[in-house]
Coordinates of N, CA and C in Angstrom, one line a residue:
X1 N -23.0 3.8 -2.5 CA -22.6 2.5 -2.5 C -22.9 2.6 -1.3
X2 N -24.2 1.9 -0.1 CA -24.3 1.2 0.5 C -23.5 1.4 1.4
X3 N -23.2 2.4 2.5 CA -22.4 2.1 4.1 C -22.0 1.1 4.3
X4 N -22.9 -0.4 4.4 CA -22.8 -1.6 5.5 C -21.7 -2.3 4.4
X5 N -22.5 -2.0 2.9 CA -21.4 -2.6 2.3 C -20.2 -1.6 1.5
X6 N -19.7 -0.3 1.9 CA -18.9 -0.2 1.4 C -17.2 -0.9 3.1
X7 N -17.9 -0.7 3.6 CA -17.5 -0.9 5.4 C -17.1 -2.8 5.0
X8 N -17.9 -3.4 4.8 CA -17.8 -5.0 4.7 C -16.6 -5.2 3.4
X9 N -16.4 -4.5 1.6 CA -15.2 -4.5 0.5 C -14.4 -3.9 1.4
X10 N -13.7 -2.8 2.8 CA -13.0 -2.8 3.4 C -12.6 -4.2 3.4
X11 N -13.3 -4.1 4.8 CA -12.9 -5.6 5.6 C -12.6 -6.6 5.5
X12 N -12.6 -7.1 3.4 CA -12.6 -7.9 2.8 C -11.2 -7.0 1.8
X13 N -11.5 -6.1 1.7 CA -9.5 -5.8 1.6 C -8.5 -5.8 2.4
X14 N -9.2 -5.3 3.0 CA -7.9 -5.5 4.8 C -7.3 -7.0 4.6
X15 N -8.2 -8.1 5.1 CA -8.5 -9.1 5.2 C -7.5 -9.7 3.7
X16 N -7.7 -9.6 2.6 CA -7.7 -9.7 1.6 C -5.6 -9.3 0.8
X17 N -5.4 -8.0 1.9 CA -3.6 -7.3 2.3 C -3.1 -8.6 3.4
X18 N -4.0 -9.0 4.7 CA -3.2 -9.6 5.7 C -3.0 -10.7 4.5
X19 N -3.6 -11.3 3.6 CA -3.6 -12.4 3.1 C -1.7 -12.7 2.3
X20 N -2.3 -11.2 2.1 CA -1.0 -11.2 0.3 C 0.3 -11.8 1.2
X21 N 0.1 -10.4 2.8 CA 1.2 -10.4 3.3 C 1.7 -11.5 4.3
X22 N 0.6 -12.3 4.6 CA 2.1 -13.5 4.4 C 2.0 -14.9 3.7
X23 N 1.5 -14.7 2.6 CA 2.1 -15.3 1.4 C 3.7 -14.6 1.4
X24 N 3.7 -12.7 1.1 CA 5.1 -13.1 1.0 C 6.4 -12.9 1.6
X25 N 5.6 -13.5 3.4 CA 6.9 -13.3 4.3 C 6.9 -14.7 4.2
X26 N 6.0 -16.1 3.6 CA 6.8 -17.4 3.3 C 7.4 -17.3 2.3
X27 N 7.6 -16.1 1.3 CA 9.7 -16.5 0.1 C 11.0 -15.5 1.3
X28 N 12.2 -17.0 -0.1 CA 12.9 -16.2 1.2 C 13.0 -14.0 1.8
X29 N 13.5 -13.5 1.9 CA 13.9 -12.2 1.7 C 15.2 -12.1 0.6
X30 N 15.0 -10.3 0.0 CA 15.4 -9.9 -0.8 C 16.6 -9.3 -0.9
X31 N 18.2 -10.0 -0.7 CA 18.8 -9.4 -1.0 C 19.2 -8.2 -0.1
X32 N 18.1 -6.6 0.4 CA 17.9 -5.6 0.6 C 17.4 -5.9 2.3
X33 N 18.9 -5.5 3.5 CA 17.7 -5.8 4.0 C 16.5 -4.9 4.1
X34 N 15.2 -5.1 4.8 CA 14.6 -4.3 5.0 C 13.9 -4.4 3.5
X35 N 13.7 -4.4 2.6 CA 13.0 -4.3 1.7 C 12.4 -5.3 1.4
X36 N 11.1 -5.1 0.6 CA 9.1 -5.6 0.0 C 8.8 -6.0 -0.9
X37 N 8.6 -6.4 -1.7 CA 7.2 -6.3 -3.0 C 6.5 -5.5 -2.1
X38 N 6.1 -5.8 -1.2 CA 4.8 -5.2 -0.3 C 4.1 -5.6 -1.9
X39 N 3.6 -6.8 -1.5 CA 2.2 -7.5 -2.1 C 0.6 -7.3 -1.7
X40 N 1.4 -6.9 0.0 CA -0.7 -6.1 0.6 C -0.8 -4.2 -0.1
X41 N -0.2 -4.7 -1.2 CA -0.6 -3.1 -1.2 C -1.5 -2.8 -1.8
X42 N -1.8 -3.3 -2.9 CA -2.2 -4.7 -4.3 C -4.2 -3.7 -2.7
X43 N -4.0 -4.9 -2.6 CA -5.3 -4.5 -1.5 C -5.3 -3.2 -1.6
X44 N -4.6 -2.3 -0.8 CA -4.3 -1.0 -0.8 C -4.5 -0.3 -1.8
X45 N -3.9 -0.1 -3.4 CA -4.3 -0.1 -4.8 C -5.5 0.2 -4.8
X46 N -5.8 -1.0 -5.3 CA -7.8 -1.6 -5.3 C -8.6 -0.3 -4.1
X47 N -8.5 -0.6 -3.6 CA -9.4 0.0 -2.1 C -9.0 1.7 -2.1
X48 N -8.2 2.2 -3.0 CA -8.2 4.1 -3.4 C -8.0 3.4 -4.3
X49 N -8.5 3.2 -5.4 CA -9.5 3.7 -6.5 C -10.6 3.5 -7.0
X50 N -11.2 2.4 -6.1 CA -13.2 1.8 -6.5 C -13.1 2.4 -4.8
X51 N -13.2 2.1 -3.6 CA -13.5 2.5 -2.3 C -13.2 4.4 -2.3
X52 N -12.1 4.4 -2.6 CA -11.6 5.9 -2.3 C -10.9 5.8 -0.7
X53 N -10.0 7.3 -0.7 CA -9.3 7.4 -0.4 C -9.4 7.1 1.8
X54 N -10.5 7.5 1.7 CA -10.9 7.0 3.4 C -10.9 5.7 3.7
X55 N -11.9 4.5 3.3 CA -11.1 3.4 2.8 C -9.6 2.6 2.5
X56 N -8.9 3.4 2.3 CA -8.0 2.3 1.6 C -6.7 3.1 2.9
X57 N -7.1 4.1 3.3 CA -6.2 4.7 4.9 C -6.5 4.0 6.1
X58 N -8.1 3.2 6.0 CA -7.6 2.6 6.9 C -7.4 1.2 6.6
X59 N -7.4 0.6 5.9 CA -7.0 -0.5 5.9 C -5.5 0.2 5.7
X60 N -4.6 1.1 5.7 CA -3.4 0.9 5.8 C -2.7 0.9 7.3
X61 N -3.6 2.0 7.8 CA -4.1 1.8 8.9 C -4.3 0.5 10.2
X62 N -5.5 -0.6 10.0 CA -6.0 -1.3 10.2 C -3.9 -2.7 10.0
X63 N -3.6 -2.6 9.0 CA -1.9 -3.7 8.1 C -1.0 -3.2 9.1
X64 N -1.3 -1.7 9.8 CA 0.5 -0.9 11.2 C -0.3 -1.4 12.8
X65 N -1.5 -2.2 12.9 CA -2.3 -2.2 13.9 C -1.6 -3.9 14.4
X66 N -2.3 -4.3 12.3 CA -2.0 -5.9 12.5 C -0.4 -6.3 12.7
X67 N 0.6 -5.3 11.6 CA 2.1 -5.5 12.3 C 2.2 -5.3 13.3
X68 N 2.0 -4.3 14.9 CA 1.9 -4.3 15.7 C 2.1 -5.5 16.1
X69 N 0.9 -6.3 16.1 CA 0.5 -7.2 17.0 C 1.2 -8.4 16.6
X70 N 1.4 -8.7 15.2 CA 2.5 -9.9 15.7 C 3.8 -9.9 15.9
X71 N 4.7 -8.7 15.2 CA 6.4 -8.2 15.1 C 5.6 -7.9 16.1
X72 N 5.8 -6.6 16.8 CA 6.3 -5.6 17.8 C 5.6 -4.5 17.2
X73 N 5.6 -3.2 18.7 CA 5.3 -2.1 18.4 C 5.9 -1.1 17.2
X74 N 7.4 -0.8 17.9 CA 8.3 -0.7 16.3 C 8.0 -1.3 15.1
X75 N 7.2 -3.0 14.8 CA 6.9 -2.8 12.9 C 6.0 -2.0 13.0
X76 N 4.6 -1.8 14.1 CA 3.6 -1.1 14.0 C 4.0 0.4 13.6
X77 N 5.0 0.9 14.1 CA 4.9 1.8 14.1 C 5.5 2.6 12.5
X78 N 6.7 1.9 12.4 CA 7.2 1.5 11.2 C 6.4 1.3 9.6
X79 N 5.4 0.7 10.9 CA 4.5 0.0 9.0 C 3.8 1.3 8.8
X80 N 3.4 1.8 10.1 CA 2.3 3.1 9.6 C 3.2 4.3 9.6
X81 N 4.2 4.7 9.5 CA 4.6 5.3 8.9 C 5.1 5.5 7.2
X82 N 5.3 4.0 7.4 CA 5.6 4.2 5.7 C 3.9 3.7 5.1
X83 N 3.7 3.3 5.2 CA 2.1 3.1 5.1 C 0.8 4.7 5.1
X84 N 1.7 5.5 5.3 CA 0.4 6.5 5.4 C 0.7 7.9 5.1
X85 N 2.8 7.4 4.5 CA 2.9 8.8 3.7 C 2.9 7.9 2.1
X86 N 3.2 6.7 1.9 CA 2.7 6.4 0.9 C 1.8 5.9 0.2
X87 N 0.2 6.5 1.5 CA -1.3 6.3 0.9 C -1.5 8.4 0.0
X88 N -1.1 8.7 1.1 CA -1.3 9.7 0.7 C -0.5 10.1 -0.3
X89 N 0.7 10.3 -0.5 CA 0.9 10.9 -2.1 C 0.4 10.1 -2.9
X90 N 0.3 8.4 -3.0 CA -0.6 7.5 -3.6 C -2.0 8.6 -3.8
X91 N -2.8 9.0 -2.9 CA -3.8 9.7 -2.5 C -4.2 11.0 -3.8
X92 N -3.0 11.5 -3.7 CA -2.1 12.5 -4.2 C -2.8 12.4 -5.4
X93 N -1.7 11.7 -5.9 CA -1.5 11.5 -7.9 C -2.8 11.6 -8.1
X94 N -3.7 10.9 -7.1 CA -4.7 9.8 -8.1 C -5.6 11.0 -7.9
X95 N -5.7 12.6 -7.6 CA -6.6 14.1 -7.3 C -5.5 14.6 -8.7
X96 N -4.2 15.1 -8.5 CA -4.1 16.0 -9.2 C -4.5 16.4 -10.6
X97 N -4.8 15.0 -11.4 CA -6.1 14.9 -12.7 C -6.9 14.3 -12.2
X98 N -7.6 14.7 -13.9 CA -9.3 14.7 -14.1 C -9.5 13.1 -13.5
X99 N -8.1 12.9 -14.8 CA -8.3 11.5 -15.9 C -6.9 10.6 -14.0
X100 N -7.4 9.0 -13.8 CA -6.2 8.7 -13.1 C -4.8 8.4 -14.1
X101 N -3.8 9.2 -13.2 CA -2.5 8.5 -13.7 C -2.4 7.1 -14.0
X102 N -1.1 6.3 -14.4 CA -1.5 5.5 -14.4 C -1.2 4.6 -13.1
X103 N -1.8 3.6 -12.9 CA -0.7 3.0 -12.4 C 0.4 2.1 -11.5
X104 N 1.5 2.7 -12.7 CA 3.0 2.1 -12.8 C 2.9 3.6 -11.1
X105 N 2.4 4.3 -11.7 CA 3.3 6.2 -11.8 C 3.1 6.1 -10.2
X106 N 1.8 5.4 -9.8 CA 1.0 5.8 -8.8 C 1.7 4.6 -8.0
X107 N 1.1 3.5 -8.6 CA 2.6 2.6 -7.2 C 4.1 2.1 -7.0
X108 N 5.1 3.0 -8.1 CA 5.7 3.0 -8.4 C 6.1 4.8 -7.2
X109 N 5.8 5.6 -7.3 CA 5.5 6.4 -5.7 C 5.4 6.3 -5.1
X110 N 4.7 5.2 -4.3 CA 4.0 4.4 -3.3 C 5.2 3.7 -2.9
X111 N 5.5 3.2 -3.9 CA 6.7 2.5 -3.3 C 7.9 3.2 -2.5
X112 N 7.8 4.1 -3.1 CA 9.2 4.8 -2.9 C 8.6 5.7 -1.6
X113 N 7.9 5.8 -1.2 CA 6.8 7.3 -0.6 C 7.5 6.2 0.8
X114 N 6.7 4.6 0.8 CA 6.3 4.1 1.6 C 8.2 3.7 2.0
X115 N 9.2 3.7 1.7 CA 10.4 3.7 1.9 C 11.1 4.7 2.5
X116 N 10.3 5.9 1.7 CA 11.4 7.4 2.6 C 10.2 7.1 4.4
X117 N 9.3 6.5 4.2 CA 8.3 6.7 5.4 C 8.9 5.9 6.3
X118 N 9.1 5.2 6.3 CA 9.9 4.2 7.0 C 11.4 4.7 7.7
X119 N 11.7 5.0 6.2 CA 13.6 5.1 6.8 C 13.4 6.4 7.8
X120 N 12.1 7.5 7.6 CA 12.0 8.3 8.8 C 11.7 7.9 10.1
X121 N 10.6 6.8 10.2 CA 10.0 6.3 11.4 C 11.8 6.1 11.6
X122 N 12.4 5.3 10.8 CA 13.4 3.7 12.0 C 14.4 4.9 12.2
X123 N 14.5 6.4 11.7 CA 16.0 7.4 11.6 C 14.8 8.3 13.7
X124 N 13.3 8.0 13.9 CA 13.1 8.7 14.5 C 13.6 7.8 16.0
X125 N 12.8 6.5 15.3 CA 13.6 5.2 16.8 C 14.6 4.8 17.2
X126 N 15.2 5.0 16.1 CA 16.6 4.2 16.7 C 17.6 5.7 16.4
X127 N 17.3 6.1 16.0 CA 17.8 8.0 16.0 C 19.5 7.9 15.3
X128 N 19.9 9.0 15.0 CA 20.9 9.1 13.6 C 21.2 9.0 12.7
X129 N 21.5 9.9 11.6 CA 21.1 9.9 10.5 C 22.4 9.2 9.6
X130 N 22.7 7.8 9.5 CA 23.9 6.7 8.9 C 22.9 6.5 8.7
X131 N 21.3 5.3 8.9 CA 20.4 5.0 7.9 C 20.2 5.6 6.7
X132 N 20.2 6.7 6.6 CA 19.8 7.9 5.2 C 20.8 7.0 4.6
X133 N 22.3 6.7 4.3 CA 23.2 6.1 3.7 C 22.3 5.3 2.6
X134 N 20.4 4.5 3.0 CA 20.3 3.7 2.2 C 19.5 3.4 1.1
X135 N 19.5 5.3 1.3 CA 17.9 6.4 0.2 C 18.8 6.0 -0.7
X136 N 19.7 6.1 -2.0 CA 19.7 5.5 -3.1 C 19.2 3.8 -3.2
X137 N 19.4 3.1 -2.6 CA 19.2 1.7 -2.7 C 17.7 2.0 -2.8
X138 N 16.9 2.4 -1.3 CA 15.6 2.0 -0.8 C 14.5 3.0 -2.4
X139 N 15.2 3.5 -2.8 CA 14.0 5.0 -4.2 C 14.4 4.1 -5.0
X140 N 15.5 2.4 -5.2 CA 15.3 1.7 -6.3 C 14.6 0.6 -6.4
X141 N 14.2 0.2 -4.7 CA 13.9 -1.0 -4.3 C 12.0 -0.4 -4.8
X142 N 11.9 1.2 -4.2 CA 10.4 1.5 -4.4 C 9.7 0.9 -5.6
X143 N 10.5 1.6 -6.3 CA 10.4 1.6 -8.2 C 10.3 0.0 -8.2
X144 N 10.8 -1.2 -7.9 CA 11.1 -1.8 -8.5 C 10.0 -2.1 -8.0
X145 N 9.8 -2.4 -6.6 CA 8.5 -2.8 -6.0 C 6.5 -2.2 -6.4
X146 N 6.7 -0.9 -6.4 CA 6.0 -0.7 -7.1 C 5.4 -0.8 -8.8
X147 N 6.5 -1.2 -9.4 CA 6.5 -1.8 -10.9 C 5.4 -3.3 -10.8
X148 N 5.7 -4.2 -9.9 CA 6.0 -6.1 -10.2 C 4.4 -5.4 -9.1
X149 N 4.1 -4.6 -8.1 CA 2.9 -4.1 -7.6 C 1.6 -4.3 -8.4
X150 N 2.3 -2.9 -9.1 CA 1.3 -2.3 -11.0 C 1.4 -3.9 -11.4
X151 N 2.1 -4.5 -11.8 CA 1.8 -5.4 -12.8 C 0.4 -6.5 -12.5
X152 N 0.9 -7.0 -11.0 CA 0.4 -8.0 -10.3 C -0.9 -6.8 -10.3
X153 N -1.6 -6.1 -10.5 CA -2.8 -5.7 -9.1 C -3.6 -5.4 -10.8
X154 N -2.9 -5.6 -12.1 CA -3.5 -5.0 -13.7 C -3.2 -7.0 -13.7
X155 N -3.2 -7.4 -13.1 CA -3.5 -9.1 -14.0 C -4.7 -9.3 -13.2
X156 N -4.4 -8.9 -11.3 CA -5.6 -9.4 -10.8 C -7.2 -8.5 -11.1
X157 N -7.4 -7.2 -11.6 CA -8.2 -6.0 -11.4 C -8.8 -6.5 -12.5
X158 N -8.9 -7.8 -13.2 CA -10.9 -8.3 -13.3 C -11.1 -9.2 -12.8
X159 N -10.3 -10.0 -12.0 CA -11.5 -10.4 -10.1 C -11.4 -9.8 -9.4
X160 N -10.8 -8.6 -9.1 CA -10.7 -7.7 -8.3 C -12.0 -6.9 -8.6
X161 N -12.6 -6.9 -10.3 CA -14.0 -5.5 -9.9 C -14.8 -6.0 -10.1
X162 N -14.6 -7.7 -10.0 CA -15.9 -8.6 -9.8 C -16.9 -8.1 -8.5
X163 N -16.0 -7.6 -7.5 CA -16.6 -7.9 -5.7 C -17.4 -6.1 -5.8
X164 N -16.5 -6.0 -6.5 CA -16.5 -3.9 -6.3 C -16.8 -3.2 -7.3
X165 N -18.4 -2.5 -7.4 CA -19.5 -2.1 -8.0 C -18.0 -1.3 -9.3
X166 N -18.5 0.0 -9.9 CA -18.3 0.8 -11.1 C -18.1 1.5 -10.4
X167 N -18.9 2.0 -9.7 CA -19.4 3.2 -9.2 C -19.2 3.1 -7.4
X168 N -18.2 2.1 -6.9 CA -17.7 1.9 -5.6 C -17.4 3.3 -5.2
X169 N -16.7 4.4 -5.6 CA -16.4 5.8 -4.7 C -17.5 7.2 -5.5
X170 N -18.7 6.8 -4.1 CA -19.5 7.9 -4.6 C -20.0 9.3 -2.5

C-alpha cells in the first residue's frame, strides 16, 4: 500500500475514533465511575487488523493528545497509559498465532489492559494503593466493554472494509 494512502487512512481512522468518542460522551455515564465502553477503540482495532501496529499505535497516541487538549494533561496521560498498554497487548495477541485470534479475545483483553494501564497511571498521578481496590470491577468492566466493542466492530466491518484494501498491512 502506498505510504500516502496509509497515512490518509490512519488520519481517517483517527477522525472516526474522535467522532465515536464524542458520540459516547453524549450518552449518560455508566454506573461505575470512570468506566466507558470505549467506542473509539473500534477504529484503533480496525487499524491494527488492516493497517498494522504502527498506524494503530499512532492513533492511540493521537487520541491521548486529543484527550489532553480537550480535558487536560491528566486525562491525556491516563489515555496514553491505558491506550499504549491496551494496544501493546492487542498487538502481542495478534502476533502470537499465525491466524488471528478472535476479535472478542483481542478486544476484551484490550479493554482489561486499558483499564489496568489507566489504574496504574492514576496511581502514579494521585498516589496510594487504595485505587487498586477497583481492580475486580475494572477487570469485569474491561471484559464487558471489550465484548461490546468487538460486537460493534463485527457489525461495522463490512463498511470499514470498503475503505481498507485487503492487503493493507504490507
